[in-house]
PDB file of C-alpha atoms in Angstrom:
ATOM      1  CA  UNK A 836      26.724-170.642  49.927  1.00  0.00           C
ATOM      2  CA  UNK A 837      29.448-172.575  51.631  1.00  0.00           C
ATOM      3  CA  UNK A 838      27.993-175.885  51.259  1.00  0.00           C
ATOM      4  CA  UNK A 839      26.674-175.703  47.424  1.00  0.00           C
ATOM      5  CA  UNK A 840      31.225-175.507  46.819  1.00  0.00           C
ATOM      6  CA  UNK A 841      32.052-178.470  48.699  1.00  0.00           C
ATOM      7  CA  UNK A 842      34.713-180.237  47.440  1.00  0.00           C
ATOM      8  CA  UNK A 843      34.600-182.990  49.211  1.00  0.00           C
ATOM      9  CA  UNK A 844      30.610-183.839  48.114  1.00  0.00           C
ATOM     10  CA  UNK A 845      32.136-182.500  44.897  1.00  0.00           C
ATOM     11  CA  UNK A 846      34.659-185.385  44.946  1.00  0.00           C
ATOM     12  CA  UNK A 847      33.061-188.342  45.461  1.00  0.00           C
ATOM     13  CA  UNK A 848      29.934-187.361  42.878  1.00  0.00           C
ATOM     14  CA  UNK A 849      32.675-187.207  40.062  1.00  0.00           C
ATOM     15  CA  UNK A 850      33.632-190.433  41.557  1.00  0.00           C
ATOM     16  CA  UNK A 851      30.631-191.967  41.640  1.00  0.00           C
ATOM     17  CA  UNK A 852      29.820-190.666  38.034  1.00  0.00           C
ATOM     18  CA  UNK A 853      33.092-192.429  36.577  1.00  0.00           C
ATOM     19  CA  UNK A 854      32.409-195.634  38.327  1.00  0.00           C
ATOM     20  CA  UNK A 855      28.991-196.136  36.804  1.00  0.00           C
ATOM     21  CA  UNK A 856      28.774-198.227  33.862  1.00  0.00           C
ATOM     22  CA  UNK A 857      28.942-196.613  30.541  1.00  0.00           C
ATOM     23  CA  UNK A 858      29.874-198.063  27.029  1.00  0.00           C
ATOM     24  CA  UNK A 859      33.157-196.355  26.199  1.00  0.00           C
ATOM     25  CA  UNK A 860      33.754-194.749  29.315  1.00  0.00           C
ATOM     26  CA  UNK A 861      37.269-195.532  29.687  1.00  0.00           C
ATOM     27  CA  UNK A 862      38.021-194.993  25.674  1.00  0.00           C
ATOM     28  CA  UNK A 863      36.625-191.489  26.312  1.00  0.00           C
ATOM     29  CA  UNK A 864      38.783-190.979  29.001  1.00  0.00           C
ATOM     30  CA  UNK A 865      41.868-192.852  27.357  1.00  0.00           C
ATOM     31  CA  UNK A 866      41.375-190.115  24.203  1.00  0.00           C
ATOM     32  CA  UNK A 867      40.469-186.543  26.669  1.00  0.00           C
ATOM     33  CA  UNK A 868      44.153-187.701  28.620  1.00  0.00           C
ATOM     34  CA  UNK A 869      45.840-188.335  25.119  1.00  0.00           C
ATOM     35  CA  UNK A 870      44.090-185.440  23.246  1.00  0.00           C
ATOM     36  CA  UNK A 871      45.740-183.366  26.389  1.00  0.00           C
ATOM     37  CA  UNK A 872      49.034-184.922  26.748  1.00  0.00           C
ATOM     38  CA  UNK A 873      49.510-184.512  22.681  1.00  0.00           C
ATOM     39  CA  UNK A 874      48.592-180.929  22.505  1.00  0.00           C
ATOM     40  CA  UNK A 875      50.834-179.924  25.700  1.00  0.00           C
ATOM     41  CA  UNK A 876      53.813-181.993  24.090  1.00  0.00           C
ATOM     42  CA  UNK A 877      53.512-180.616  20.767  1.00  0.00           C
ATOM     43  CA  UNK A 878      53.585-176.835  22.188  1.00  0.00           C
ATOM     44  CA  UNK A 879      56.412-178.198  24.312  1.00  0.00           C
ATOM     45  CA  UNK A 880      58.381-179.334  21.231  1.00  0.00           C
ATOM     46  CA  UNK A 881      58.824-176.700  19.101  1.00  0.00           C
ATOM     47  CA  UNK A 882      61.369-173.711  20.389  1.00  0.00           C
ATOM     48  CA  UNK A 883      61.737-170.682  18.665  1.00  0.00           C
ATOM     49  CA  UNK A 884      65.273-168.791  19.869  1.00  0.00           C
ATOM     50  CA  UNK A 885      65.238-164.744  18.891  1.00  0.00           C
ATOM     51  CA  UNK A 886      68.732-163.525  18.060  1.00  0.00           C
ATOM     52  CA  UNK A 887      69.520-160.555  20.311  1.00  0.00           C
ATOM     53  CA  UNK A 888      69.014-157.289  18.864  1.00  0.00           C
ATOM     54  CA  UNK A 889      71.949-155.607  17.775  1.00  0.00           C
ATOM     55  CA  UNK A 890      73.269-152.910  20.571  1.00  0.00           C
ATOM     56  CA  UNK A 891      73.130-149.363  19.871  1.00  0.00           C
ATOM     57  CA  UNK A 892      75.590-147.515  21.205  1.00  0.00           C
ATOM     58  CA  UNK A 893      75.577-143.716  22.101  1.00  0.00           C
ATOM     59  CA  UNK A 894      78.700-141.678  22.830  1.00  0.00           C
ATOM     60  CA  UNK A 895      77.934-138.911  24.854  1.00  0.00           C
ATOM     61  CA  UNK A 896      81.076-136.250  25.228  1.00  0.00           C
ATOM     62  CA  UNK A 897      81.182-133.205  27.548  1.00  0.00           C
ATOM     63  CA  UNK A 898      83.994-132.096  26.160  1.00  0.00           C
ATOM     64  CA  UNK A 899      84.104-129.721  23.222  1.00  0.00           C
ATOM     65  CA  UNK A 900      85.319-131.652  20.149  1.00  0.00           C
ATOM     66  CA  UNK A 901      89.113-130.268  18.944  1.00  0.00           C
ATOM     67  CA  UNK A 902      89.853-129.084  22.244  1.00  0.00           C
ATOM     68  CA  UNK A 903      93.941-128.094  22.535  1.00  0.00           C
ATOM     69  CA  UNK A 904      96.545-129.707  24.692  1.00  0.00           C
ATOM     70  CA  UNK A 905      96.163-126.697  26.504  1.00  0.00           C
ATOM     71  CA  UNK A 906      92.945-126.612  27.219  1.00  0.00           C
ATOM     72  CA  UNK A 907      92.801-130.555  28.372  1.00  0.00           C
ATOM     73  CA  UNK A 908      95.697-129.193  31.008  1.00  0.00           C
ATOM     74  CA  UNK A 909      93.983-126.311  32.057  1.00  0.00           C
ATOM     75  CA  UNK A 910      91.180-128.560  32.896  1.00  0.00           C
ATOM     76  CA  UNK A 911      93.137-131.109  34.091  1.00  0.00           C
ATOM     77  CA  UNK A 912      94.597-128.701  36.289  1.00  0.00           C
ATOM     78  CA  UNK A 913      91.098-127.494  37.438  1.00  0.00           C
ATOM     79  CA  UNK A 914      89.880-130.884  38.230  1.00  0.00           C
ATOM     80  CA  UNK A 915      92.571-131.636  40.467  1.00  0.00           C
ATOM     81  CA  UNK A 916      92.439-128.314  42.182  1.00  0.00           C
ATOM     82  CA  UNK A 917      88.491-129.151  43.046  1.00  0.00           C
ATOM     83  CA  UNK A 918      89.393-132.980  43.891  1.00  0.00           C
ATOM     84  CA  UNK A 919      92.439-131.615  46.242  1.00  0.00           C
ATOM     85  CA  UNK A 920      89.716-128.795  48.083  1.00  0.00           C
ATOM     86  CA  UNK A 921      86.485-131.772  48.345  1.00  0.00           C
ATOM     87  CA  UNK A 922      89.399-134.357  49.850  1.00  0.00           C
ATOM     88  CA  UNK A 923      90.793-131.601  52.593  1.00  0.00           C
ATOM     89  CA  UNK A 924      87.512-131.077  52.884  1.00  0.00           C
ATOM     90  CA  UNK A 925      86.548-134.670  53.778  1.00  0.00           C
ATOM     91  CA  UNK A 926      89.337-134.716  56.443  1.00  0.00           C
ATOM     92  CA  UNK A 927      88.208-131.757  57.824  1.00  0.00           C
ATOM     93  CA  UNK A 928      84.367-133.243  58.668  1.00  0.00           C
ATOM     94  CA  UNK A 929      86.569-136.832  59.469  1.00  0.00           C
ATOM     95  CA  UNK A 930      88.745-134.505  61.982  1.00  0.00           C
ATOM     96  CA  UNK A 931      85.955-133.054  63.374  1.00  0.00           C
ATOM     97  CA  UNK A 932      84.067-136.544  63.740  1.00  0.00           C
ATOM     98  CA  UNK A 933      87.178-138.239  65.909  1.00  0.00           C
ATOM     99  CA  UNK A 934      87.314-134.576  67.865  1.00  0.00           C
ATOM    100  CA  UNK A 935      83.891-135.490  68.902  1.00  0.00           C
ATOM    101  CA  UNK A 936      84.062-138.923  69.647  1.00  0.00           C
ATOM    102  CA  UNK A 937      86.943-138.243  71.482  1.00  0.00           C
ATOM    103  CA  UNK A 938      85.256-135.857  73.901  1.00  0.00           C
ATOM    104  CA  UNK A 939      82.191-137.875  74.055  1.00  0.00           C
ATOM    105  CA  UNK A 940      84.479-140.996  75.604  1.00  0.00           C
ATOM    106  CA  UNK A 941      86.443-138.335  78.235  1.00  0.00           C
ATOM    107  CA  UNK A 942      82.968-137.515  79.297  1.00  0.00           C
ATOM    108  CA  UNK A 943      81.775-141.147  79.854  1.00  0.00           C
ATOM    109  CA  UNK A 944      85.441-141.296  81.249  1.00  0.00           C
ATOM    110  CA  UNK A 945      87.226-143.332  78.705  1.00  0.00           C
ATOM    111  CA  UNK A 946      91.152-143.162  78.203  1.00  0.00           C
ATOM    112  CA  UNK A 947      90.822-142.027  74.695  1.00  0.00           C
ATOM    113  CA  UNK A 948      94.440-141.170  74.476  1.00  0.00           C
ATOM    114  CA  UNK A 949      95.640-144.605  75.159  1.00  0.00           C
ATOM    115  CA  UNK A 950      92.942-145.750  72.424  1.00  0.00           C
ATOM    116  CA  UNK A 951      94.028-143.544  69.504  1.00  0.00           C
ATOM    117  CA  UNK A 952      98.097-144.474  70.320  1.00  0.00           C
ATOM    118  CA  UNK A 953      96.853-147.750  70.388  1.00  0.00           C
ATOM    119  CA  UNK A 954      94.521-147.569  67.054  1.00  0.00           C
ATOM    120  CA  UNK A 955      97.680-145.711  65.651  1.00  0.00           C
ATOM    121  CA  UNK A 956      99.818-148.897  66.232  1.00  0.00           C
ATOM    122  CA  UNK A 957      97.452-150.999  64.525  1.00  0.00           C
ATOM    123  CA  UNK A 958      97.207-149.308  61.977  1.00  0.00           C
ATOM    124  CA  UNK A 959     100.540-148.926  61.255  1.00  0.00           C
ATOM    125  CA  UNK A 960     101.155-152.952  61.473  1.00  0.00           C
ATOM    126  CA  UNK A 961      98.225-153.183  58.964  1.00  0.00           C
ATOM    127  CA  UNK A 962      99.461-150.757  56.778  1.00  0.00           C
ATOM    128  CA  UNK A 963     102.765-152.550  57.016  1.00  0.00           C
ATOM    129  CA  UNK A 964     101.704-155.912  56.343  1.00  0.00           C
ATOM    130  CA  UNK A 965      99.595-154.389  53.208  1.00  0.00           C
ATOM    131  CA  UNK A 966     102.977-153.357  51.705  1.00  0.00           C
ATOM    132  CA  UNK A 967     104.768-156.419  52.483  1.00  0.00           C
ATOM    133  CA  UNK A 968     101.772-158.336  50.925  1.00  0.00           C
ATOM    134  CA  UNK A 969     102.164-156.069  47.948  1.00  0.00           C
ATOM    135  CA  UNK A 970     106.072-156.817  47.681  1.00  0.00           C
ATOM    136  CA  UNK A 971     105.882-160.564  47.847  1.00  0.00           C
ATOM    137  CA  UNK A 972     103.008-160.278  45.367  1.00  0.00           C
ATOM    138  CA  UNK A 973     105.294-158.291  43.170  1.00  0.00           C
ATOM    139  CA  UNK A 974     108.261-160.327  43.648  1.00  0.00           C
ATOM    140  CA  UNK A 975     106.287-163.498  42.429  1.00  0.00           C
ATOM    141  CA  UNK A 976     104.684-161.733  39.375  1.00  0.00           C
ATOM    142  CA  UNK A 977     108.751-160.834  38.563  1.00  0.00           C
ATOM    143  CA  UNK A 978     109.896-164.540  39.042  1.00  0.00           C
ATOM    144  CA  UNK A 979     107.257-165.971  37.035  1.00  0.00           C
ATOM    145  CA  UNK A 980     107.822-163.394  33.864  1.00  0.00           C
ATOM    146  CA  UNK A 981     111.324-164.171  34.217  1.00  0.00           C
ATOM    147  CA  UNK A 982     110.949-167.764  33.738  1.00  0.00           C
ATOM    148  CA  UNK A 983     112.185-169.335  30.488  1.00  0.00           C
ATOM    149  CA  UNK A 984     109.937-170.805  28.026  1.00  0.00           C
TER     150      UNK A 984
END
């Protein structure tokens, strides 16, 4: 099976075939190239550009339509309320999560005190050099507005 799909023996009949002598031979192949060439440059050629469809937009509301002032503070007032209880929450498990790495490092005998005064330190140099970024960024928005035109 292997050897009736050789391509090299496949190869060198064509070859063979093309080299023989034939009347026309290389008109025939001069048209099958240009017969090929012209129908894959005349697909090429012509471009057809779809406008985009127009976008449908859905509003979706939750809310009740007409709702009162005091109803939007009520549930103003309820949203905050459950945001204030999920972030206490949050620093509750993120409590609980230094607690443990802290007595995981005093049993492996790591100074964990001198780690978290130090961590506190950083973070406090961070924190101010975050709001001194933020001032000189403010300061240079203020000088440019004030600028005259």
């Amino acid at each position: 099976m292997v050897s009736r799909f050789n391509v090299k023996s496949g190869a060198s009949d064509l070859w063979e075939y093309i080299r023989e002598p034939r009347p026309y031979r290389w008109t025939f192949l001069f048209m099958s190239f240009a017969l090929t060439f012209g129908l894959l440059w005349s697909f090429m050629q012509e471009s057809v550009f779809v406008p985009p469809d127009k976008p449908r937009v859905v509003f979706i509301s939750t809310f009740a339509e007409g709702r009162s002032d005091e109803e939007i503070r009520r549930t103003n007032l309820e949203n905050q309320k459950r945001k204030e209880a999920r972030e206490a929450e949050l620093a509750k498990l993120r409590e609980k999560k230094v607690d443990a790495y802290k007595a995981l490092g005093r049993a492996t005998g790591v100074d964990v005190d001198s780690m978290a005064a130090q961590a506190k330190v950083d973070n406090a140099r961070e924190a101010a050099a975050a709001e001194a970024r933020q001032k000189e960024l403010y300061q240079a928005s203020r000088t440019v507005g004030d600028k005259p035109e």
